[in-house]
Structure formats: C-alpha cells, structure tokens
Amino acid sequence: MAPLSSIGSTSVHRSFTATPTRTGRAVSLPPPPFRNRASKCHRYPPTSTNRNPNPFERTQLSLSLDVFSTLFNAGGNVPFLPSLGLNAALFLVLRSKLDKVLTPEGFAHSLALGTLLWTTLGWRGWTICVLYLFLGSAVTKVRFAEKEKMGIAEGRGGRRGPENVWGSAATALLCAACSVQGSSFLGIGTDLYLLAYVSSLATKLSDTFASEIGKAYGKTTFLITTLEKVPPGTEGAVSAEGTAAALVGGSLLPLYAFFIQMISLPGVAVATVAAFLATNAESLIGATIQGKEGYAWMTNEVVNFFNTVIGAGLAIFGGLMFLRMT
C-alpha cells in the first residue's frame, strides 16, 4: 500500500498536508478554511480622489465665471444693470477719493456717466475716463494756493460739478455709443469711433494741462490772436510752458489706450496731435467769441464741449487720411 504521504499528495485534495507524528505515521490535516476576499468588511468606505463636485457648486462656479466674463468683456456691450451695480460698488469703494475731486452732484452725474461708459465700452473705456478725471484734478492742484491769491484758480477748490462732467465727456459718450452700433455706423467704423473717444478725452486733458501749468508757471502769456501780452488766466491766452504741457497732457491718455490695446501705436500719434490742435482751437474760441457781447451762451462748459468735438473730429479725419482706417 502506498504511504499516506503519497496519497495525500496525489489522490487527495492538493491542499491536504501530511504532518509526521512521534510514531512516524503521517496524519492528513484538513485544508485551511476558504477566504472570500470580496466578502471582507471595511470599517470605512473607500475614498476616491476623483470625487465629482456637487452639481450646485458646479452651477455656482459656472455662473460666477459667466458674470465675470460679461462684466469684464474687453469688447464692451455689457448689460446695463450689472454695469450699474458694479459702478455703484466701485464708486462706494472710491468715495473718499472722489469726494475730493467731485461735488455731491458731480458724484451722482459721474456715476451715471461711468455706468453708460461701462455698458458701451467695458472696463477699458471706463478706466480711460477715470484716468482723465484724476490726472485733470491732480494738475489743477498744482500751485493752487498761489492761483487762488491771483484769483485765477478753479472754483469750488477744483472740484468738478455736473456741468464739468458733461462738458468734458459728452462727446466721449457719444463716440462710445456709436462704436457699439455695429462694424460701421453713419459710414464710420468702430475703430475710428474708439480713436475719436480717446482723442476727445485727451483733448480736454491737454486743455487742462495747458491752462493749469500755464497759470502756475507761465512767465509770459500772450493772446493767441494778436500776440498781445495779457495776464495769466485770460481767455485765449497761451504761454510756452502751457503749450509744452498741452503736448504732454494730450499724449497720456492715448498712450494708456495703446497699452490696453484700444488703439494702435500710430493711433497714439493721431490722437495726440488732434488733441494738441483742438486745444489751440479752443484758445482761438476763447479769444474771439467767449465772453463777448451777444455770446453769453458761450460758457466755459460749452467751449469745452466744442473743444472735445473738434478733437474727436480731427482724430477721425487723421485716421481716415493717414492711417487708412475705415
């Protein structure tokens, strides 16, 4: 008979093992109990690194991104109510600074202007106008006490009211509105309207630089029409210092507009030259019409409006003639 050890290794289940005893005889042991690995219980459920986000969270994130992309669309055309809400928030944040450069009425009108500009041109057009406001207010404060003593300083401590807001920016707002009417409106393309927008505000800043620096540092001021020497602050008076400041001031906004990709580099030159020429045209208007008998309606704000219209018009002309814009 074959030994049990050989039977356990061939005839019986392979899991049987033969264990020798003290007597030398082999005793077969039963196989170990079968373990079902799938039936093992886990104290904690397995975690997954690829957990799907909550659908509600996913919707919130999507809505937030949509709102952000809409409000900060570089091409403008932002819905009115979101623009109003954002401007109200920004004006509240900047309230302490704006109160130094705006009257309470000017603050309200500036909020309306800012909302309309954000609706049409988005953040790019809005920041250009805000930059104009702060740069213009800053140069107005140059040697302000001395100009007050001479009686040629801006009233209300240099703070802007509603008449200043619209006299300076009405033309810009019209250009902004026209720029979003399609690729072409009244035979003028969108890019030309954007160039005109920048130039209109650059014109007013150029005029402010010329006036305030000329009154503060002008050694010799003379009437632009007759070259007659006149006191600083006279309507239509110019000086070498003020003329140089006009050229510098007229280039600041176009350079910023180029930096934020609103106009091209050649457009900077066109807008700067247009602003400079329009500023000198404003001096001509001041010397020949403003304050004269029969022209009581030609107030400083009206002159500012015509000044910005001339600057925008010259920019459109320059874009058509020299840059071949359509």
mmCIF file of C-alpha atoms in Angstrom:
data_model
loop_
_atom_site.group_PDB
_atom_site.id
_atom_site.type_symbol
_atom_site.label_atom_id
_atom_site.label_comp_id
_atom_site.label_asym_id
_atom_site.label_seq_id
_atom_site.Cartn_x
_atom_site.Cartn_y
_atom_site.Cartn_z
ATOM 1 C CA MET A 1 0.000 0.000 0.000
ATOM 2 C CA ALA A 2 1.252 3.445 -0.810
ATOM 3 C CA PRO A 3 2.144 5.579 2.156
ATOM 4 C CA LEU A 4 -0.370 8.115 3.272
ATOM 5 C CA SER A 5 2.038 10.884 2.447
ATOM 6 C CA SER A 6 1.995 9.918 -1.227
ATOM 7 C CA ILE A 7 -1.775 9.527 -1.227
ATOM 8 C CA GLY A 8 -2.166 12.963 0.339
ATOM 9 C CA SER A 9 -0.001 14.446 -2.360
ATOM 10 C CA THR A 10 -1.699 12.801 -5.350
ATOM 11 C CA SER A 11 -5.091 11.191 -4.708
ATOM 12 C CA VAL A 12 -6.439 13.544 -2.117
ATOM 13 C CA HIS A 13 -7.012 17.347 -2.478
ATOM 14 C CA ARG A 14 -3.742 19.146 -3.001
ATOM 15 C CA SER A 15 -4.463 21.415 -0.076
ATOM 16 C CA PHE A 16 -4.052 18.459 2.359
ATOM 17 C CA THR A 17 -0.716 18.359 4.115
ATOM 18 C CA ALA A 18 0.913 15.455 5.849
ATOM 19 C CA THR A 19 2.306 16.097 9.292
ATOM 20 C CA PRO A 20 4.537 13.419 10.851
ATOM 21 C CA THR A 21 3.797 12.329 14.397
ATOM 22 C CA ARG A 22 6.038 10.933 17.070
ATOM 23 C CA THR A 23 5.228 7.416 15.911
ATOM 24 C CA GLY A 24 6.403 8.232 12.428
ATOM 25 C CA ARG A 25 2.998 7.915 10.866
ATOM 26 C CA ALA A 26 1.704 10.755 8.721
ATOM 27 C CA VAL A 27 -1.615 12.290 9.564
ATOM 28 C CA SER A 28 -3.506 14.314 6.939
ATOM 29 C CA LEU A 29 -4.858 17.698 8.051
ATOM 30 C CA PRO A 30 -7.866 19.413 6.506
ATOM 31 C CA PRO A 31 -7.220 22.382 4.273
ATOM 32 C CA PRO A 32 -7.494 25.854 5.765
ATOM 33 C CA PRO A 33 -10.919 27.460 5.504
ATOM 34 C CA PHE A 34 -11.599 29.243 2.204
ATOM 35 C CA ARG A 35 -11.471 33.003 2.457
ATOM 36 C CA ASN A 36 -13.575 35.097 0.136
ATOM 37 C CA ARG A 37 -11.619 38.325 -0.302
ATOM 38 C CA ALA A 38 -14.649 40.093 -1.732
ATOM 39 C CA SER A 39 -16.619 39.463 1.461
ATOM 40 C CA LYS A 40 -14.162 41.306 3.653
ATOM 41 C CA CYS A 41 -15.780 44.077 5.613
ATOM 42 C CA HIS A 42 -14.144 47.546 5.702
ATOM 43 C CA ARG A 43 -14.542 49.753 8.668
ATOM 44 C CA TYR A 44 -14.527 52.895 6.489
ATOM 45 C CA PRO A 45 -15.743 53.111 2.897
ATOM 46 C CA PRO A 46 -13.001 53.585 0.333
ATOM 47 C CA THR A 47 -12.299 57.168 -0.681
ATOM 48 C CA SER A 48 -11.824 58.345 -4.224
ATOM 49 C CA THR A 49 -9.614 61.203 -5.373
ATOM 50 C CA ASN A 50 -11.890 61.750 -8.383
ATOM 51 C CA ARG A 51 -14.986 62.748 -6.453
ATOM 52 C CA ASN A 52 -17.493 64.549 -8.684
ATOM 53 C CA PRO A 53 -18.261 68.093 -7.459
ATOM 54 C CA ASN A 54 -21.645 68.934 -6.135
ATOM 55 C CA PRO A 55 -23.934 69.978 -9.023
ATOM 56 C CA PHE A 56 -24.955 73.088 -7.073
ATOM 57 C CA GLU A 57 -21.322 74.101 -6.558
ATOM 58 C CA ARG A 58 -20.627 73.479 -10.223
ATOM 59 C CA THR A 59 -23.552 75.723 -11.203
ATOM 60 C CA GLN A 60 -22.415 78.491 -8.863
ATOM 61 C CA LEU A 61 -18.902 78.405 -10.310
ATOM 62 C CA SER A 62 -20.236 78.493 -13.849
ATOM 63 C CA LEU A 63 -22.499 81.453 -13.074
ATOM 64 C CA SER A 64 -19.657 83.334 -11.393
ATOM 65 C CA LEU A 65 -17.413 82.847 -14.390
ATOM 66 C CA ASP A 66 -20.187 83.946 -16.752
ATOM 67 C CA VAL A 67 -20.839 87.129 -14.748
ATOM 68 C CA PHE A 68 -17.126 87.933 -14.581
ATOM 69 C CA SER A 69 -16.584 87.379 -18.300
ATOM 70 C CA THR A 70 -19.636 89.516 -19.090
ATOM 71 C CA LEU A 71 -18.651 92.431 -16.854
ATOM 72 C CA PHE A 72 -15.038 92.451 -17.967
ATOM 73 C CA ASN A 73 -15.596 91.819 -21.639
ATOM 74 C CA ALA A 74 -12.920 93.834 -23.413
ATOM 75 C CA GLY A 75 -15.266 94.439 -26.323
ATOM 76 C CA GLY A 76 -17.869 96.222 -24.185
ATOM 77 C CA ASN A 77 -21.611 95.773 -24.719
ATOM 78 C CA VAL A 78 -22.149 94.961 -21.037
ATOM 79 C CA PRO A 79 -25.782 94.768 -19.813
ATOM 80 C CA PHE A 80 -26.967 97.926 -18.077
ATOM 81 C CA LEU A 81 -27.993 96.553 -14.665
ATOM 82 C CA PRO A 82 -24.728 94.668 -13.997
ATOM 83 C CA SER A 83 -22.823 97.793 -15.097
ATOM 84 C CA LEU A 84 -24.866 99.929 -12.705
ATOM 85 C CA GLY A 85 -24.295 97.534 -9.815
ATOM 86 C CA LEU A 86 -20.565 97.324 -10.442
ATOM 87 C CA ASN A 87 -20.202 101.095 -10.784
ATOM 88 C CA ALA A 88 -22.175 101.690 -7.599
ATOM 89 C CA ALA A 89 -19.824 99.333 -5.763
ATOM 90 C CA LEU A 90 -16.698 100.918 -7.262
ATOM 91 C CA PHE A 91 -17.895 104.438 -6.512
ATOM 92 C CA LEU A 92 -18.553 103.469 -2.898
ATOM 93 C CA VAL A 93 -15.059 101.999 -2.601
ATOM 94 C CA LEU A 94 -13.529 105.140 -4.153
ATOM 95 C CA ARG A 95 -15.874 107.539 -2.335
ATOM 96 C CA SER A 96 -13.198 109.125 -0.159
ATOM 97 C CA LYS A 97 -11.039 109.943 -3.195
ATOM 98 C CA LEU A 98 -13.911 111.004 -5.445
ATOM 99 C CA ASP A 99 -15.270 113.413 -2.849
ATOM 100 C CA LYS A 100 -12.015 115.367 -3.179
ATOM 101 C CA VAL A 101 -12.454 115.904 -6.930
ATOM 102 C CA LEU A 102 -16.262 115.945 -7.330
ATOM 103 C CA THR A 103 -19.146 117.854 -5.792
ATOM 104 C CA PRO A 104 -22.071 115.730 -4.497
ATOM 105 C CA GLU A 105 -23.990 116.486 -7.694
ATOM 106 C CA GLY A 106 -20.899 115.783 -9.749
ATOM 107 C CA PHE A 107 -20.555 112.443 -7.961
ATOM 108 C CA ALA A 108 -24.076 111.395 -8.986
ATOM 109 C CA HIS A 109 -23.603 112.502 -12.592
ATOM 110 C CA SER A 110 -20.227 110.774 -12.764
ATOM 111 C CA LEU A 111 -21.888 107.558 -11.582
ATOM 112 C CA ALA A 112 -24.372 107.838 -14.454
ATOM 113 C CA LEU A 113 -21.555 108.558 -16.925
ATOM 114 C CA GLY A 114 -19.444 105.683 -15.616
ATOM 115 C CA THR A 115 -22.347 103.257 -15.900
ATOM 116 C CA LEU A 116 -23.029 104.246 -19.509
ATOM 117 C CA LEU A 117 -19.366 104.026 -20.439
ATOM 118 C CA TRP A 118 -19.030 100.570 -18.879
ATOM 119 C CA THR A 119 -22.191 99.468 -20.700
ATOM 120 C CA THR A 120 -20.807 100.550 -24.063
ATOM 121 C CA LEU A 121 -17.018 100.151 -23.880
ATOM 122 C CA GLY A 122 -16.493 97.992 -20.802
ATOM 123 C CA TRP A 123 -13.620 98.396 -18.386
ATOM 124 C CA ARG A 124 -11.225 99.826 -20.975
ATOM 125 C CA GLY A 125 -13.306 102.870 -21.835
ATOM 126 C CA TRP A 126 -14.224 103.335 -18.172
ATOM 127 C CA THR A 127 -10.628 103.392 -16.933
ATOM 128 C CA ILE A 128 -9.608 105.929 -19.597
ATOM 129 C CA CYS A 129 -12.267 108.346 -18.361
ATOM 130 C CA VAL A 130 -11.395 107.766 -14.706
ATOM 131 C CA LEU A 131 -7.720 108.341 -15.501
ATOM 132 C CA TYR A 132 -8.674 111.628 -17.175
ATOM 133 C CA LEU A 133 -10.571 112.695 -14.062
ATOM 134 C CA PHE A 134 -7.713 112.018 -11.643
ATOM 135 C CA LEU A 135 -4.971 113.444 -13.881
ATOM 136 C CA GLY A 136 -7.012 116.570 -14.581
ATOM 137 C CA SER A 137 -7.754 117.055 -10.891
ATOM 138 C CA ALA A 138 -4.097 116.497 -9.982
ATOM 139 C CA VAL A 139 -2.779 119.130 -12.388
ATOM 140 C CA THR A 140 -5.478 121.560 -11.213
ATOM 141 C CA LYS A 141 -3.987 121.385 -7.704
ATOM 142 C CA VAL A 142 -0.525 122.459 -8.907
ATOM 143 C CA ARG A 143 0.353 125.691 -7.022
ATOM 144 C CA PHE A 144 -3.330 126.031 -6.251
ATOM 145 C CA ALA A 145 -2.843 128.402 -3.314
ATOM 146 C CA GLU A 146 -0.882 130.837 -5.475
ATOM 147 C CA LYS A 147 -3.508 130.724 -8.193
ATOM 148 C CA GLU A 148 -6.190 131.391 -5.589
ATOM 149 C CA LYS A 149 -4.363 134.509 -4.424
ATOM 150 C CA MET A 150 -4.220 135.708 -8.040
ATOM 151 C CA GLY A 151 -7.931 134.965 -8.488
ATOM 152 C CA ILE A 152 -7.394 132.565 -11.376
ATOM 153 C CA ALA A 153 -7.892 129.238 -9.604
ATOM 154 C CA GLU A 154 -10.786 126.924 -10.401
ATOM 155 C CA GLY A 155 -13.840 127.444 -8.211
ATOM 156 C CA ARG A 156 -15.046 125.022 -5.506
ATOM 157 C CA GLY A 157 -11.459 124.086 -4.746
ATOM 158 C CA GLY A 158 -11.093 122.498 -8.165
ATOM 159 C CA ARG A 159 -13.906 120.007 -7.620
ATOM 160 C CA ARG A 160 -15.959 119.120 -10.706
ATOM 161 C CA GLY A 161 -19.733 119.564 -10.884
ATOM 162 C CA PRO A 162 -22.316 118.184 -13.354
ATOM 163 C CA GLU A 163 -21.576 120.901 -15.910
ATOM 164 C CA ASN A 164 -17.910 119.929 -15.895
ATOM 165 C CA VAL A 165 -18.721 116.223 -16.187
ATOM 166 C CA TRP A 166 -20.864 116.604 -19.299
ATOM 167 C CA GLY A 167 -18.914 119.481 -20.830
ATOM 168 C CA SER A 168 -15.822 117.293 -20.772
ATOM 169 C CA ALA A 169 -17.259 113.849 -21.502
ATOM 170 C CA ALA A 170 -20.459 114.263 -23.530
ATOM 171 C CA THR A 171 -18.557 113.897 -26.808
ATOM 172 C CA ALA A 172 -16.742 110.834 -25.469
ATOM 173 C CA LEU A 173 -20.039 109.222 -24.502
ATOM 174 C CA LEU A 174 -21.469 109.875 -27.980
ATOM 175 C CA CYS A 175 -18.405 108.241 -29.562
ATOM 176 C CA ALA A 176 -18.734 105.290 -27.199
ATOM 177 C CA ALA A 177 -22.407 104.820 -28.077
ATOM 178 C CA CYS A 178 -21.689 104.996 -31.810
ATOM 179 C CA SER A 179 -18.861 102.475 -31.534
ATOM 180 C CA VAL A 180 -21.209 99.678 -30.427
ATOM 181 C CA GLN A 181 -23.805 100.129 -33.180
ATOM 182 C CA GLY A 182 -22.116 97.578 -35.423
ATOM 183 C CA SER A 183 -18.974 97.361 -37.500
ATOM 184 C CA SER A 184 -19.926 100.653 -39.168
ATOM 185 C CA PHE A 185 -22.309 103.434 -38.139
ATOM 186 C CA LEU A 186 -23.031 106.548 -40.203
ATOM 187 C CA GLY A 187 -20.257 105.479 -42.526
ATOM 188 C CA ILE A 188 -17.629 105.412 -39.765
ATOM 189 C CA GLY A 189 -16.083 102.196 -38.452
ATOM 190 C CA THR A 190 -15.854 101.095 -34.835
ATOM 191 C CA ASP A 191 -12.083 101.613 -34.605
ATOM 192 C CA LEU A 192 -12.446 105.209 -35.750
ATOM 193 C CA TYR A 193 -15.055 105.868 -33.068
ATOM 194 C CA LEU A 194 -12.701 104.395 -30.463
ATOM 195 C CA LEU A 195 -9.911 106.650 -31.700
ATOM 196 C CA ALA A 196 -12.281 109.618 -31.501
ATOM 197 C CA TYR A 197 -13.306 108.591 -27.984
ATOM 198 C CA VAL A 198 -9.708 108.592 -26.787
ATOM 199 C CA SER A 199 -8.925 111.833 -28.606
ATOM 200 C CA SER A 200 -11.907 113.699 -27.154
ATOM 201 C CA LEU A 201 -10.825 112.986 -23.575
ATOM 202 C CA ALA A 202 -7.162 113.588 -24.476
ATOM 203 C CA THR A 203 -8.201 116.984 -25.874
ATOM 204 C CA LYS A 204 -9.816 118.011 -22.606
ATOM 205 C CA LEU A 205 -6.841 116.786 -20.590
ATOM 206 C CA SER A 206 -4.486 118.643 -22.926
ATOM 207 C CA ASP A 207 -6.513 121.821 -22.415
ATOM 208 C CA THR A 208 -6.457 121.352 -18.629
ATOM 209 C CA PHE A 209 -2.684 120.835 -18.619
ATOM 210 C CA ALA A 210 -2.156 123.908 -20.805
ATOM 211 C CA SER A 211 -4.381 126.099 -18.658
ATOM 212 C CA GLU A 212 -3.226 124.991 -15.217
ATOM 213 C CA ILE A 213 0.501 124.737 -15.951
ATOM 214 C CA GLY A 214 0.377 127.991 -17.904
ATOM 215 C CA LYS A 215 -1.257 129.787 -14.969
ATOM 216 C CA ALA A 216 1.164 128.247 -12.486
ATOM 217 C CA TYR A 217 4.476 128.542 -14.368
ATOM 218 C CA GLY A 218 3.879 130.708 -17.431
ATOM 219 C CA LYS A 219 6.381 133.566 -17.415
ATOM 220 C CA THR A 220 4.947 135.342 -20.436
ATOM 221 C CA THR A 221 1.383 134.919 -21.615
ATOM 222 C CA PHE A 222 0.015 136.458 -24.762
ATOM 223 C CA LEU A 223 -3.213 136.410 -26.722
ATOM 224 C CA ILE A 224 -3.169 133.751 -29.416
ATOM 225 C CA THR A 225 -4.806 136.037 -31.993
ATOM 226 C CA THR A 226 -2.776 139.245 -31.640
ATOM 227 C CA LEU A 227 0.265 138.068 -29.629
ATOM 228 C CA GLU A 228 -0.503 140.875 -27.189
ATOM 229 C CA LYS A 229 0.813 140.323 -23.667
ATOM 230 C CA VAL A 230 -2.007 139.598 -21.249
ATOM 231 C CA PRO A 231 -2.239 138.482 -17.599
ATOM 232 C CA PRO A 232 -2.244 134.721 -16.885
ATOM 233 C CA GLY A 233 -5.722 133.236 -16.869
ATOM 234 C CA THR A 234 -7.043 135.466 -19.663
ATOM 235 C CA GLU A 235 -9.333 133.629 -22.072
ATOM 236 C CA GLY A 236 -7.396 132.835 -25.226
ATOM 237 C CA ALA A 237 -4.011 133.406 -23.590
ATOM 238 C CA VAL A 238 -1.153 130.997 -24.256
ATOM 239 C CA SER A 239 2.390 130.582 -22.971
ATOM 240 C CA ALA A 240 5.417 128.489 -23.872
ATOM 241 C CA GLU A 241 5.103 126.493 -20.635
ATOM 242 C CA GLY A 242 1.397 125.885 -21.141
ATOM 243 C CA THR A 243 1.894 124.888 -24.785
ATOM 244 C CA ALA A 244 4.519 122.310 -23.842
ATOM 245 C CA ALA A 245 2.250 120.992 -21.092
ATOM 246 C CA ALA A 246 -0.605 120.676 -23.602
ATOM 247 C CA LEU A 247 1.501 118.368 -25.758
ATOM 248 C CA VAL A 248 2.487 116.219 -22.787
ATOM 249 C CA GLY A 249 -1.023 116.103 -21.347
ATOM 250 C CA GLY A 250 -2.520 115.243 -24.721
ATOM 251 C CA SER A 251 -0.295 112.173 -25.058
ATOM 252 C CA LEU A 252 -1.027 110.499 -21.710
ATOM 253 C CA LEU A 253 -4.457 109.015 -22.423
ATOM 254 C CA PRO A 254 -3.560 107.830 -25.954
ATOM 255 C CA LEU A 255 -0.518 106.053 -24.542
ATOM 256 C CA TYR A 256 -2.660 104.340 -21.927
ATOM 257 C CA ALA A 257 -5.232 103.424 -24.583
ATOM 258 C CA PHE A 258 -2.451 101.807 -26.603
ATOM 259 C CA PHE A 259 -1.257 99.919 -23.520
ATOM 260 C CA ILE A 260 -4.718 98.384 -23.021
ATOM 261 C CA GLN A 261 -4.971 97.683 -26.760
ATOM 262 C CA MET A 262 -7.814 100.064 -27.565
ATOM 263 C CA ILE A 263 -5.922 101.962 -30.257
ATOM 264 C CA SER A 264 -2.797 101.287 -32.308
ATOM 265 C CA LEU A 265 0.609 102.935 -31.913
ATOM 266 C CA PRO A 266 0.045 105.155 -34.993
ATOM 267 C CA GLY A 267 -3.310 105.982 -33.420
ATOM 268 C CA VAL A 268 -1.431 107.399 -30.410
ATOM 269 C CA ALA A 269 0.267 109.930 -32.685
ATOM 270 C CA VAL A 270 -3.008 110.869 -34.398
ATOM 271 C CA ALA A 271 -4.901 111.289 -31.108
ATOM 272 C CA THR A 272 -2.088 113.324 -29.538
ATOM 273 C CA VAL A 273 -1.778 115.706 -32.491
ATOM 274 C CA ALA A 274 -5.583 116.028 -32.710
ATOM 275 C CA ALA A 275 -5.772 116.881 -29.014
ATOM 276 C CA PHE A 276 -2.997 119.461 -29.316
ATOM 277 C CA LEU A 277 -4.567 121.169 -32.326
ATOM 278 C CA ALA A 278 -8.012 121.167 -30.720
ATOM 279 C CA THR A 279 -6.587 122.763 -27.584
ATOM 280 C CA ASN A 280 -5.201 125.620 -29.652
ATOM 281 C CA ALA A 281 -8.549 125.897 -31.433
ATOM 282 C CA GLU A 282 -10.160 126.273 -28.007
ATOM 283 C CA SER A 283 -7.813 129.176 -27.308
ATOM 284 C CA LEU A 284 -8.987 130.788 -30.538
ATOM 285 C CA ILE A 285 -12.613 130.382 -29.499
ATOM 286 C CA GLY A 286 -11.813 131.853 -26.095
ATOM 287 C CA ALA A 287 -10.052 134.841 -27.623
ATOM 288 C CA THR A 288 -12.651 135.661 -30.278
ATOM 289 C CA ILE A 289 -16.082 134.575 -29.003
ATOM 290 C CA GLN A 290 -16.190 133.569 -25.353
ATOM 291 C CA GLY A 291 -17.273 136.372 -23.082
ATOM 292 C CA LYS A 292 -18.031 138.724 -25.959
ATOM 293 C CA GLU A 293 -21.270 140.626 -26.336
ATOM 294 C CA GLY A 294 -24.013 138.523 -27.844
ATOM 295 C CA TYR A 295 -22.313 135.266 -26.882
ATOM 296 C CA ALA A 296 -23.413 134.920 -23.291
ATOM 297 C CA TRP A 297 -24.397 131.327 -24.034
ATOM 298 C CA MET A 298 -20.774 130.521 -24.858
ATOM 299 C CA THR A 299 -19.892 129.448 -21.320
ATOM 300 C CA ASN A 300 -16.748 127.607 -20.368
ATOM 301 C CA GLU A 301 -18.609 124.286 -20.422
ATOM 302 C CA VAL A 302 -19.957 124.948 -23.929
ATOM 303 C CA VAL A 303 -16.450 125.818 -25.091
ATOM 304 C CA ASN A 304 -15.213 122.571 -23.562
ATOM 305 C CA PHE A 305 -17.862 120.641 -25.488
ATOM 306 C CA PHE A 306 -16.853 122.253 -28.796
ATOM 307 C CA ASN A 307 -13.239 121.662 -27.892
ATOM 308 C CA THR A 308 -13.782 117.906 -27.478
ATOM 309 C CA VAL A 309 -15.898 117.740 -30.658
ATOM 310 C CA ILE A 310 -13.024 119.302 -32.606
ATOM 311 C CA GLY A 311 -10.556 116.845 -31.080
ATOM 312 C CA ALA A 312 -12.734 113.839 -31.937
ATOM 313 C CA GLY A 313 -13.349 115.167 -35.463
ATOM 314 C CA LEU A 314 -9.652 115.736 -36.118
ATOM 315 C CA ALA A 315 -8.892 112.212 -34.907
ATOM 316 C CA ILE A 316 -11.442 110.716 -37.303
ATOM 317 C CA PHE A 317 -10.011 112.820 -40.126
ATOM 318 C CA GLY A 318 -6.463 111.758 -39.271
ATOM 319 C CA GLY A 319 -7.475 108.110 -39.053
ATOM 320 C CA LEU A 320 -9.089 108.256 -42.474
ATOM 321 C CA MET A 321 -6.344 110.236 -44.207
ATOM 322 C CA PHE A 322 -3.147 108.966 -42.626
ATOM 323 C CA LEU A 323 -3.964 105.570 -41.140
ATOM 324 C CA ARG A 324 -6.341 104.471 -43.889
ATOM 325 C CA MET A 325 -8.905 103.394 -41.312
ATOM 326 C CA THR A 326 -12.473 102.781 -42.392
#
